[in-house]
Coordinates of N, CA and C in Angstrom, one line a residue:
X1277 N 95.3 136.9 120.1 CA 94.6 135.8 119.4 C 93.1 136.1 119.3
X1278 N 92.2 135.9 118.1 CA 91.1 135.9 118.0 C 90.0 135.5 118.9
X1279 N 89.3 135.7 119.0 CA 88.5 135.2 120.0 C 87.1 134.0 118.9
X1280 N 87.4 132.9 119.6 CA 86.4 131.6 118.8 C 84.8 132.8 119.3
X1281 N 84.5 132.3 117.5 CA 82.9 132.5 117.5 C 82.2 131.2 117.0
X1282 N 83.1 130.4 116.9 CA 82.3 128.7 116.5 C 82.7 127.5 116.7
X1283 N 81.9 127.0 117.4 CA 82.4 125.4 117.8 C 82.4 124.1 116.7
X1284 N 83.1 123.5 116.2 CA 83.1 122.3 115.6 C 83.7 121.2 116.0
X1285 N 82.6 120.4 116.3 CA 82.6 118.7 116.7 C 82.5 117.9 115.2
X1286 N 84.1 117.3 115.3 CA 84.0 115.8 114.8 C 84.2 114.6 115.3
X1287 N 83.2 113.8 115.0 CA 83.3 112.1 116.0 C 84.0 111.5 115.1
X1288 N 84.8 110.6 115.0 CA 84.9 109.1 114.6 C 84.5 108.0 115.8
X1289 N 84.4 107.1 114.8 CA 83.7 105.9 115.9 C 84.7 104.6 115.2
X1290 N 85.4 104.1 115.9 CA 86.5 102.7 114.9 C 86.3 101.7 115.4
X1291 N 86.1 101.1 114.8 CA 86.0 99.6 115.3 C 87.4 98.6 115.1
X1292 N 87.7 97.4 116.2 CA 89.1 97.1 115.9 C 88.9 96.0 116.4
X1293 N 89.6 95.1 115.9 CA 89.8 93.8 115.6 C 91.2 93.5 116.0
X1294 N 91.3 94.0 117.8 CA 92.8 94.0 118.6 C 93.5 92.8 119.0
X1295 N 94.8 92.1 119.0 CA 95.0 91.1 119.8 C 94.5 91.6 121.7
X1296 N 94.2 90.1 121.7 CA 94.4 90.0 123.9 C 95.7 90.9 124.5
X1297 N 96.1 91.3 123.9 CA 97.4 91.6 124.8 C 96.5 93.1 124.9
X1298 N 96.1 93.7 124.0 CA 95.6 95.4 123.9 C 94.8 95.2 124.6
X1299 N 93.8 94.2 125.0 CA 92.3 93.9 125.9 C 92.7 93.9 127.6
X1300 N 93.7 93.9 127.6 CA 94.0 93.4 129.5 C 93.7 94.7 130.2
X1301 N 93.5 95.0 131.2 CA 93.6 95.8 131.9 C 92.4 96.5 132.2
X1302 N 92.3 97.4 132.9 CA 90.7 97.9 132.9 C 90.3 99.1 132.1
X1303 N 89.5 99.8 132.4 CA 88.9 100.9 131.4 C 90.2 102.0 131.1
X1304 N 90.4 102.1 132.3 CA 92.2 103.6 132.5 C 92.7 103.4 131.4
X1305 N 93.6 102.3 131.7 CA 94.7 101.6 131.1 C 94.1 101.2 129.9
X1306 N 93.0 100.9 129.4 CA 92.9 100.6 128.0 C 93.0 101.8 127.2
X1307 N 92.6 102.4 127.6 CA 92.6 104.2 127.0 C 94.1 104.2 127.2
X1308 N 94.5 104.8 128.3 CA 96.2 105.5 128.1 C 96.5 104.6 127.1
X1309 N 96.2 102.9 126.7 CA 97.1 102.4 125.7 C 97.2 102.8 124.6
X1310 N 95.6 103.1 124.2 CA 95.4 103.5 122.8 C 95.8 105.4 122.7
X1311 N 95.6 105.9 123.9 CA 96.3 107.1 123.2 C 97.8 106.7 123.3
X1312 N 98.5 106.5 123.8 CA 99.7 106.2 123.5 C 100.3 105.7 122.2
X1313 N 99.5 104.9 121.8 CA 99.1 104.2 120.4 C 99.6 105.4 119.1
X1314 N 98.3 105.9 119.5 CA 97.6 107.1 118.4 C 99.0 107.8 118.7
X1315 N 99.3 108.7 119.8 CA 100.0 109.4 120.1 C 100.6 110.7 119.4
X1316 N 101.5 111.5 119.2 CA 101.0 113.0 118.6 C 100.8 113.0 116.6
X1317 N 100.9 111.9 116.4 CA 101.0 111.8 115.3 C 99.6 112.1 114.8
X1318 N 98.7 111.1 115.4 CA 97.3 111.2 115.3 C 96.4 112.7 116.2
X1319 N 96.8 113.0 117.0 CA 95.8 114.0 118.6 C 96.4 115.1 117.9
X1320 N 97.8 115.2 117.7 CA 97.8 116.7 117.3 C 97.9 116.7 115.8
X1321 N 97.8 115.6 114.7 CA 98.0 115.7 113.4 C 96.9 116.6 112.9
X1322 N 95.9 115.7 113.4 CA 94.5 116.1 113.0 C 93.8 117.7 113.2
X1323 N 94.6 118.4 114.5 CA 94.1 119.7 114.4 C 95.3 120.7 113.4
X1324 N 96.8 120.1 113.1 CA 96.9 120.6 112.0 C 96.7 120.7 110.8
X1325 N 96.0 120.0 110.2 CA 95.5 119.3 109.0 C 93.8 120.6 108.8
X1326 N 93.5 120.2 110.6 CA 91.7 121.2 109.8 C 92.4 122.7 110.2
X1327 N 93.5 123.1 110.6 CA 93.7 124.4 110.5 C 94.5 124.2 109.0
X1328 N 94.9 123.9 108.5 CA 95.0 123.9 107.1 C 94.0 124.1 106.3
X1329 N 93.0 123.3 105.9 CA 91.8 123.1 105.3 C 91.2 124.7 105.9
X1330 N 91.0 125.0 107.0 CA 90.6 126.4 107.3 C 90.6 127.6 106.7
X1331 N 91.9 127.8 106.9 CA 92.8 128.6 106.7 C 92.1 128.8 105.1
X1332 N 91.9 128.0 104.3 CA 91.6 128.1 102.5 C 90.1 128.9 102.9
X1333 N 89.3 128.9 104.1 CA 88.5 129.7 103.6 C 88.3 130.9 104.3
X1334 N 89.8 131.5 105.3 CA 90.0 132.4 106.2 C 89.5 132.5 107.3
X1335 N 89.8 131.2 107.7 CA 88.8 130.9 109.5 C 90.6 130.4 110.3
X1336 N 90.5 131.0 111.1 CA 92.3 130.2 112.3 C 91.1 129.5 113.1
X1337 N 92.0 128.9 113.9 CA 91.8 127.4 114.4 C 92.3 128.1 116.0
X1338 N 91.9 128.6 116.9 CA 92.4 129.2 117.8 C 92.3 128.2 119.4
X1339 N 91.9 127.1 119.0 CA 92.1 126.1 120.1 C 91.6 124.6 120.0
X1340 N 91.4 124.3 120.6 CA 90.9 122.7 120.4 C 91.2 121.7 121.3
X1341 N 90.7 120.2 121.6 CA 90.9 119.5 122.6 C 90.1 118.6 121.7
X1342 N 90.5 117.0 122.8 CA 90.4 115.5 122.1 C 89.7 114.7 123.2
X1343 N 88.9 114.2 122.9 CA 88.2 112.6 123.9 C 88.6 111.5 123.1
X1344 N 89.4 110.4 124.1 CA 89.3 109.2 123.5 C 88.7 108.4 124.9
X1345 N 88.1 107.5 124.3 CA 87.8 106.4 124.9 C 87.1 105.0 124.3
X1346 N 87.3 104.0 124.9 CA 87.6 102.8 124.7 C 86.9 101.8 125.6
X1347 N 86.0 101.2 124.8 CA 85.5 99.6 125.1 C 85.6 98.4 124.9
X1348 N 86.0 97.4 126.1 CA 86.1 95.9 125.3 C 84.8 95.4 125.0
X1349 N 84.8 95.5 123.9 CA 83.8 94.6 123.1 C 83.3 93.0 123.6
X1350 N 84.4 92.5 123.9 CA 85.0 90.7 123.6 C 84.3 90.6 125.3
X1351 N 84.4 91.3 126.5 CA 84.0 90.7 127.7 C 82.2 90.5 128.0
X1352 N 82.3 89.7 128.6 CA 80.1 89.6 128.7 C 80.1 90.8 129.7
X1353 N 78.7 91.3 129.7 CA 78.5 92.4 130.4 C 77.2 92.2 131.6
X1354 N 77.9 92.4 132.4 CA 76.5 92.1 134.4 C 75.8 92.9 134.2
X1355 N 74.5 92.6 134.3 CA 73.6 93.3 134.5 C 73.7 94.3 135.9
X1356 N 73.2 95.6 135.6 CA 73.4 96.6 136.1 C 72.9 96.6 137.4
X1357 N 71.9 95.4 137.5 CA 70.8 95.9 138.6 C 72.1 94.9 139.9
X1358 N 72.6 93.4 139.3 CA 73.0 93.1 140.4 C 74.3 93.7 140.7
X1359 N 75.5 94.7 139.8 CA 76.3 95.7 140.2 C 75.5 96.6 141.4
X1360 N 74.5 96.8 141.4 CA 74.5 98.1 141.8 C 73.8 97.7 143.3
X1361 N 73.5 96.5 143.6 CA 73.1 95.6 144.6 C 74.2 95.3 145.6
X1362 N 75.1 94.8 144.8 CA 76.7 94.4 145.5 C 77.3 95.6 145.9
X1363 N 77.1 96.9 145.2 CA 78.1 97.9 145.3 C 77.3 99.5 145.4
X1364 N 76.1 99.9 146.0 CA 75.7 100.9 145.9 C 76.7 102.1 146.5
X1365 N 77.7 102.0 147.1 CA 78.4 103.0 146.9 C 79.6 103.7 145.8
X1366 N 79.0 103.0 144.8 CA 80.2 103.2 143.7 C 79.5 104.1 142.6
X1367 N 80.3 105.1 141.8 CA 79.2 105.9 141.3 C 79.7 105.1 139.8
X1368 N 78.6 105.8 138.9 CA 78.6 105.2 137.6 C 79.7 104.6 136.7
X1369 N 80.5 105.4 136.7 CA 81.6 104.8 136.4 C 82.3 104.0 136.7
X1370 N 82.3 103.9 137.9 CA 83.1 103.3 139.0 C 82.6 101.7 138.6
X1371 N 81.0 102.1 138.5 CA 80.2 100.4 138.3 C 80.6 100.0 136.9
X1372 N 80.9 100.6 135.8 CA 81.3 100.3 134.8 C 82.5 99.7 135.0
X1373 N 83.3 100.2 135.7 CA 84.8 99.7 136.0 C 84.7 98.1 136.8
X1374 N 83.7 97.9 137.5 CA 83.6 97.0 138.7 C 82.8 95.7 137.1
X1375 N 82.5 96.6 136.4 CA 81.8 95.0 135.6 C 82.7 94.8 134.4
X1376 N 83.7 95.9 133.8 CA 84.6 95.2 133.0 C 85.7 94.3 134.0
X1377 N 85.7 94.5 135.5 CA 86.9 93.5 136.1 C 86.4 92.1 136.5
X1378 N 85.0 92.4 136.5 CA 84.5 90.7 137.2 C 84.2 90.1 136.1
X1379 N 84.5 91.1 134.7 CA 83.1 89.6 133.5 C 84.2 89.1 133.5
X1380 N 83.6 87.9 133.0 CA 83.9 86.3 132.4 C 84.7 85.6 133.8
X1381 N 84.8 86.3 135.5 CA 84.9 85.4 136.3 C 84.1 85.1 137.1
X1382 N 82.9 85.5 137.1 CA 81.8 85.5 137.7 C 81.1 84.1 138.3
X1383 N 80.8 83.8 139.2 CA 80.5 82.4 139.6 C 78.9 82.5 139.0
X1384 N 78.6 80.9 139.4 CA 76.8 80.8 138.8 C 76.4 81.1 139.8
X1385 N 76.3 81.0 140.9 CA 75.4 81.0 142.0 C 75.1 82.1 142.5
X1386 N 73.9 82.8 142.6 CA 73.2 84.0 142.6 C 73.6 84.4 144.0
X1387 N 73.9 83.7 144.9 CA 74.3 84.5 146.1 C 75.7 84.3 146.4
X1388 N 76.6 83.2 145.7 CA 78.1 83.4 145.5 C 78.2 84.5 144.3
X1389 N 78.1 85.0 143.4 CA 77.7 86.2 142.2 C 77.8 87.3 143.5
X1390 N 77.1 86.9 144.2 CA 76.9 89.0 144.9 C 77.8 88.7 145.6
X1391 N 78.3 87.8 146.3 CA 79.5 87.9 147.4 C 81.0 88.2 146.7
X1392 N 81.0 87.6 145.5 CA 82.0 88.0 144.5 C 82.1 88.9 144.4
X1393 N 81.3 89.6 143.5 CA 80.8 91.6 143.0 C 80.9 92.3 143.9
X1394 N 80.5 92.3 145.7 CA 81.1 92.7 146.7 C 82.2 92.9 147.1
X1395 N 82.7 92.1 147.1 CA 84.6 92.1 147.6 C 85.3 92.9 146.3
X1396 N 84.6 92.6 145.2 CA 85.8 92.6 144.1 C 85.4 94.7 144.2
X1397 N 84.2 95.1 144.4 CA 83.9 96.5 144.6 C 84.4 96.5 145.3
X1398 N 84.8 96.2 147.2 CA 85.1 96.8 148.2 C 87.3 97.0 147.5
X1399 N 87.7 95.9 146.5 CA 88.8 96.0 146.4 C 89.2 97.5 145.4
X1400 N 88.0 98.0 144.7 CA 88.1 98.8 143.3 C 88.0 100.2 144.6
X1401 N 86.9 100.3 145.2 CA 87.2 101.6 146.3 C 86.3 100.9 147.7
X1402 N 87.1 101.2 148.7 CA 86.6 100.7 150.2 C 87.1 101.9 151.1
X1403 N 86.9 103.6 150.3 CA 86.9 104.5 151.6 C 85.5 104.8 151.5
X1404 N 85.7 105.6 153.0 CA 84.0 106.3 153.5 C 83.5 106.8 152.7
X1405 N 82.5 106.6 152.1 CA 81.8 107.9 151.4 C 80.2 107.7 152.0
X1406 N 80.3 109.1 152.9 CA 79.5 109.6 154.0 C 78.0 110.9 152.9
X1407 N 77.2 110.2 153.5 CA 76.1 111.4 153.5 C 75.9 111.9 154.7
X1408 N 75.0 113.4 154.8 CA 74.3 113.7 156.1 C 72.8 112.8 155.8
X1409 N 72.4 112.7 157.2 CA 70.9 111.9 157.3 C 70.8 112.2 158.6
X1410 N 69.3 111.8 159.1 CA 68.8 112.4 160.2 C 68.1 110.4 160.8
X1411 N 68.1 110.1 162.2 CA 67.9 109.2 162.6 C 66.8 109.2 163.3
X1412 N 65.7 108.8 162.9 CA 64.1 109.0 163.6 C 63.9 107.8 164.7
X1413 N 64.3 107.9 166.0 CA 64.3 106.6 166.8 C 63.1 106.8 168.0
X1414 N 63.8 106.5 168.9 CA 62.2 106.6 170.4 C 63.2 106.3 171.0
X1415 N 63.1 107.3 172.1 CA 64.0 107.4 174.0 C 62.4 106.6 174.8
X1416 N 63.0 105.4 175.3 CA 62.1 105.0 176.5 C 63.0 105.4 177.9
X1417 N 62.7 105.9 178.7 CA 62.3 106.2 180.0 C 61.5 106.2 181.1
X1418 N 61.9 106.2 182.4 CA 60.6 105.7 182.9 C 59.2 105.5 182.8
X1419 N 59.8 104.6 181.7 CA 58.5 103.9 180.8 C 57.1 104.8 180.0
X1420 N 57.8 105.8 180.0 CA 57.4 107.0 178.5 C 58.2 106.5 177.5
X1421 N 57.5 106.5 176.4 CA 58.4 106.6 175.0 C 58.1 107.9 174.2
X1422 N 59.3 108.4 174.0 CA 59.2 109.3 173.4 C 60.1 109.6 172.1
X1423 N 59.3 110.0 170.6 CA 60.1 110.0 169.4 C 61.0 111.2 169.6
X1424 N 61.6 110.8 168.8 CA 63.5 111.9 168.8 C 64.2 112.2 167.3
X1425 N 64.9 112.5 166.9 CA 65.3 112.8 165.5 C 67.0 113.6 165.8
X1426 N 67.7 113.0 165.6 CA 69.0 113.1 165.7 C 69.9 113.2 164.4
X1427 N 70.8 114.0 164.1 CA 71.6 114.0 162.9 C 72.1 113.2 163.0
X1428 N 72.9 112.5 162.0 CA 73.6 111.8 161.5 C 74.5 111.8 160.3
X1429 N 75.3 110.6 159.8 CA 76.1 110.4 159.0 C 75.6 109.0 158.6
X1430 N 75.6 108.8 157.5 CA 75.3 107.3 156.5 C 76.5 107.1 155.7
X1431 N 77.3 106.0 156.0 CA 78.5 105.7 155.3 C 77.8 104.7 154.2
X1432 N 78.0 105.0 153.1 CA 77.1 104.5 151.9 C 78.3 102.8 151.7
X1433 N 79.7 103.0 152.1 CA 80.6 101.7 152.2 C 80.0 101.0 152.5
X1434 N 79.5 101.0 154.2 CA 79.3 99.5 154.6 C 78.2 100.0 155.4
X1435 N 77.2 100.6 155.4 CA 76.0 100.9 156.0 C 76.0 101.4 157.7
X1436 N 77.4 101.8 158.2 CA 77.1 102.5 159.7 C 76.4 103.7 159.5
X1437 N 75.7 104.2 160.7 CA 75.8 105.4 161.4 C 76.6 105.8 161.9
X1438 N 76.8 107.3 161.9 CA 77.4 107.9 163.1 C 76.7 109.3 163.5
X1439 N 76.0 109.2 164.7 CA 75.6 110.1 165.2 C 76.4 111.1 165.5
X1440 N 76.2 112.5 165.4 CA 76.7 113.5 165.1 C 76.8 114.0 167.1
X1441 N 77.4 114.5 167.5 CA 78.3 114.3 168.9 C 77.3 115.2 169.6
X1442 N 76.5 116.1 169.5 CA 75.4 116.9 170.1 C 74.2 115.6 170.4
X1443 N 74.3 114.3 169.9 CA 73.1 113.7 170.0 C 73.5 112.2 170.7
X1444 N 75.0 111.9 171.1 CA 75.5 110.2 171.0 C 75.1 109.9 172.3
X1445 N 74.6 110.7 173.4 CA 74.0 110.5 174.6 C 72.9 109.8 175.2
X1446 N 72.1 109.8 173.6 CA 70.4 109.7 174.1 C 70.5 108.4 173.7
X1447 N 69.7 107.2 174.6 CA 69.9 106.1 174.4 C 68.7 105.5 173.5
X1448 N 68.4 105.0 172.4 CA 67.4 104.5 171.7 C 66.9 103.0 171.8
X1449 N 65.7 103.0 171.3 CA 65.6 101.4 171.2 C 65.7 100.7 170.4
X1450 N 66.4 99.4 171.1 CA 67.2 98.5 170.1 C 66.3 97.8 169.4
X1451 N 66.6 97.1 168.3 CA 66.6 96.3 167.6 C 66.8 96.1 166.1
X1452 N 66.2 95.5 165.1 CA 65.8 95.4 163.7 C 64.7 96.8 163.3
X1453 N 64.9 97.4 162.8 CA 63.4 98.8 162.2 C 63.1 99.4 163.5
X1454 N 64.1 99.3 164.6 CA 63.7 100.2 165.7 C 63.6 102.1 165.6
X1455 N 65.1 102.1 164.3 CA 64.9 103.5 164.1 C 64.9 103.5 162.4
X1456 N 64.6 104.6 161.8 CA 64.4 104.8 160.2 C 65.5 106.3 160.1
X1457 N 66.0 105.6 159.0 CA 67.2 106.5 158.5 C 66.5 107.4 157.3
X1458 N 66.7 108.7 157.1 CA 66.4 109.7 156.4 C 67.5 110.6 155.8
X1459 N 66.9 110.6 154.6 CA 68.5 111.6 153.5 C 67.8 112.1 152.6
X1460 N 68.5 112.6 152.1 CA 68.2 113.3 150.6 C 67.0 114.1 150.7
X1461 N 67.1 115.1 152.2 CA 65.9 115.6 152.4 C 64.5 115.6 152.6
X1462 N 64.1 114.2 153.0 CA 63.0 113.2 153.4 C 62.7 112.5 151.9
X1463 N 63.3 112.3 150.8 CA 63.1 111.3 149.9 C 63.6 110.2 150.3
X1464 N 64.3 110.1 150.9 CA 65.2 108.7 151.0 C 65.1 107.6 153.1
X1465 N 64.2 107.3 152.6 CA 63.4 106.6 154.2 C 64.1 105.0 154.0
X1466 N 65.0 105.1 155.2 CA 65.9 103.3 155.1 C 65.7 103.1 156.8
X1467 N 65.3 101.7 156.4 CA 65.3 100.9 158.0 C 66.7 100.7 158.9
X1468 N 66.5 101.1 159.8 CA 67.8 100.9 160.4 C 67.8 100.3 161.9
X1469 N 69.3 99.5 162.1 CA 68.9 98.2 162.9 C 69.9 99.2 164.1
X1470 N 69.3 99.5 165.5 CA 69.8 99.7 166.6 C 70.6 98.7 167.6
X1471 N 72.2 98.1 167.8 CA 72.5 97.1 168.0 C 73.0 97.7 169.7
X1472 N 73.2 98.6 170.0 CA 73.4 99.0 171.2 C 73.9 100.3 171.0
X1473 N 74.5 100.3 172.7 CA 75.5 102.1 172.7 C 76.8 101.5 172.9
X1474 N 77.6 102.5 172.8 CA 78.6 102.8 173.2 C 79.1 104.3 173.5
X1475 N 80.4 104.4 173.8 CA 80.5 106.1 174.4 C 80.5 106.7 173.3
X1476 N 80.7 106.0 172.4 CA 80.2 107.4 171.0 C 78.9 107.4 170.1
X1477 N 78.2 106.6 171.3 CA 76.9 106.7 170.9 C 76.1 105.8 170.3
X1478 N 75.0 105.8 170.2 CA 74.1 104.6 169.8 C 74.8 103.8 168.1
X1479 N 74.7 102.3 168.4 CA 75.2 101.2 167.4 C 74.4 101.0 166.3
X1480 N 74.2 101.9 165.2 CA 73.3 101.7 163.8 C 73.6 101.6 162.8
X1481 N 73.3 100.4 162.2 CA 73.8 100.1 161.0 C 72.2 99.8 159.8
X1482 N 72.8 100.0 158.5 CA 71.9 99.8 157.4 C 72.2 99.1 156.1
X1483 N 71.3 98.1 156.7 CA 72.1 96.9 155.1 C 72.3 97.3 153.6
X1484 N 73.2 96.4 152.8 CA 73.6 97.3 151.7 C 72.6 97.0 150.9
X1485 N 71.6 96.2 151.6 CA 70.4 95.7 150.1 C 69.5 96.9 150.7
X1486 N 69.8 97.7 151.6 CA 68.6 98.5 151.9 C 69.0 100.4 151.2
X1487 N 70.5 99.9 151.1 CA 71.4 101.1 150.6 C 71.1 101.1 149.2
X1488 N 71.2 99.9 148.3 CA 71.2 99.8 147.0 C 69.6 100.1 146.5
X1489 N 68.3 99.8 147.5 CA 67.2 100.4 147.3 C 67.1 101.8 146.9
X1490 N 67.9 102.7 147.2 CA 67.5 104.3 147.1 C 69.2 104.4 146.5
X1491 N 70.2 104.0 146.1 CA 71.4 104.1 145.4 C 71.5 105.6 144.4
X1492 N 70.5 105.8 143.2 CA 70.4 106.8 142.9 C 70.5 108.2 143.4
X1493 N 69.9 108.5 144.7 CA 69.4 109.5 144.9 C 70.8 109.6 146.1
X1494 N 71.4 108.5 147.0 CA 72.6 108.7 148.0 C 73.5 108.8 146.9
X1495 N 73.9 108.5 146.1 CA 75.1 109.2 145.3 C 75.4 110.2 144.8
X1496 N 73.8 110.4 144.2 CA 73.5 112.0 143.9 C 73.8 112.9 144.7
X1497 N 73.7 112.5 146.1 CA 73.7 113.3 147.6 C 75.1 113.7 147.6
X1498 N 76.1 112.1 147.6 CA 77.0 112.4 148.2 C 78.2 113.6 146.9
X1499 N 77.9 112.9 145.6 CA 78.4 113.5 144.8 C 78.2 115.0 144.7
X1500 N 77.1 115.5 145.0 CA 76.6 116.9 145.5 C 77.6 117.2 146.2
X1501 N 77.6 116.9 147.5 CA 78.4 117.0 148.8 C 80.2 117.3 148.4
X1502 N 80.5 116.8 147.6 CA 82.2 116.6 147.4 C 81.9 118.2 146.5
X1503 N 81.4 118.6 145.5 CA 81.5 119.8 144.9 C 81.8 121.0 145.8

């Protein structure tokens, strides 16, 4: 088989005027509908038709592939900033997915709104998705304080730590901003609340409004991390 010396991109763009029955479901399932729809008549018609046309000026057609995708038009669209408030561990798409399921049920009330967008995210994905980060706290001892810096893990889900097992020993001080969470290589500085120990180590958590502050740069992280 020849070997391609040229790439050719054709778009169409259609607009459609679908019954509610075609609109249900979420982004996946609207697509599989419509290629199902289209199905080989359309995905494979079309690449034999331009190898025809080709062929008239001695060029073969030695491979090809198709994108379809699909938007409901007809649903209202949330603003991005309070998706990504309710749900900073959801990557882009994911957030697209989380605001085609909540439009048009969305309550008025700006703090019933995020409790909604919350659960309805934790229902779309509620596993770990862990970054590394380093935990900047203070060991008091007989009544020396002394700063410390311990690895860690940031679960971007629901804002724990988990101190990494060479460090769950050292006892820190408690409270609200007692210790400061670090990621993304010292770009990413988050307050973190020290609630006690236990045997697997000091109790630290990081609110998700403090998670959704730096959102860009922990998904970047974590999505790095899965490669």
């Amino acid at each position: 088989m020849s070997l391609a010396n040229l790439k050719l991109d054709v778009t169409f763009e259609f607009e459609i005027a679908a019954p509610e029955a075609l609109l249900s479901g979420d982004h996946a399932s609207l697509c599989r509908k419509f290629s199902d729809l289209l199905g080989a008549l359309v995905l494979q018609g079309m690449p034999k038709v331009t190898a025809t046309q080709l062929a008239k000026a001695g060029a073969r057609l030695v491979g090809h592939h198709y994108h379809l995708d699909a938007q409901n038009l007809s649903v209202s669209r949330i603003d991005r900033t309070l998706l990504a408030a309710a749900a900073p561990h959801l990557t882009d798409a994911e957030l697209d997915d989380l605001a085609r399921r909540a439009s048009g049920k969305t309550p008025d009330d700006a703090a019933a709104l995020q409790r909604y967008l919350r659960r309805q995210a934790l229902a779309l994905v509620n596993e770990y998705r862990l970054v590394p980060c380093q935990v900047e706290g203070k060991l008091k001892s007989s009544g020396t304080v002394t700063a410390i810096t311990l690895d860690a893990t940031l679960n971007l889900t629901n804002g724990s730590v988990m101190i990494d097992e060479a460090g769950r020993q050292n006892r820190l001080q408690q409270g609200a901003g007692a210790v400061t969470v670090t990621a993304a290589g010292g770009v990413v500085h988050l307050p973190g609340n020290c609630e006690g120990h236990t045997l697997s180590g000091p109790v630290i958590g990081v609110s998700i409004a403090d998670i959704a502050s730096a959102r860009d740069a922990l998904i970047q992280l974590w999505q790095a991390d899965r490669r």
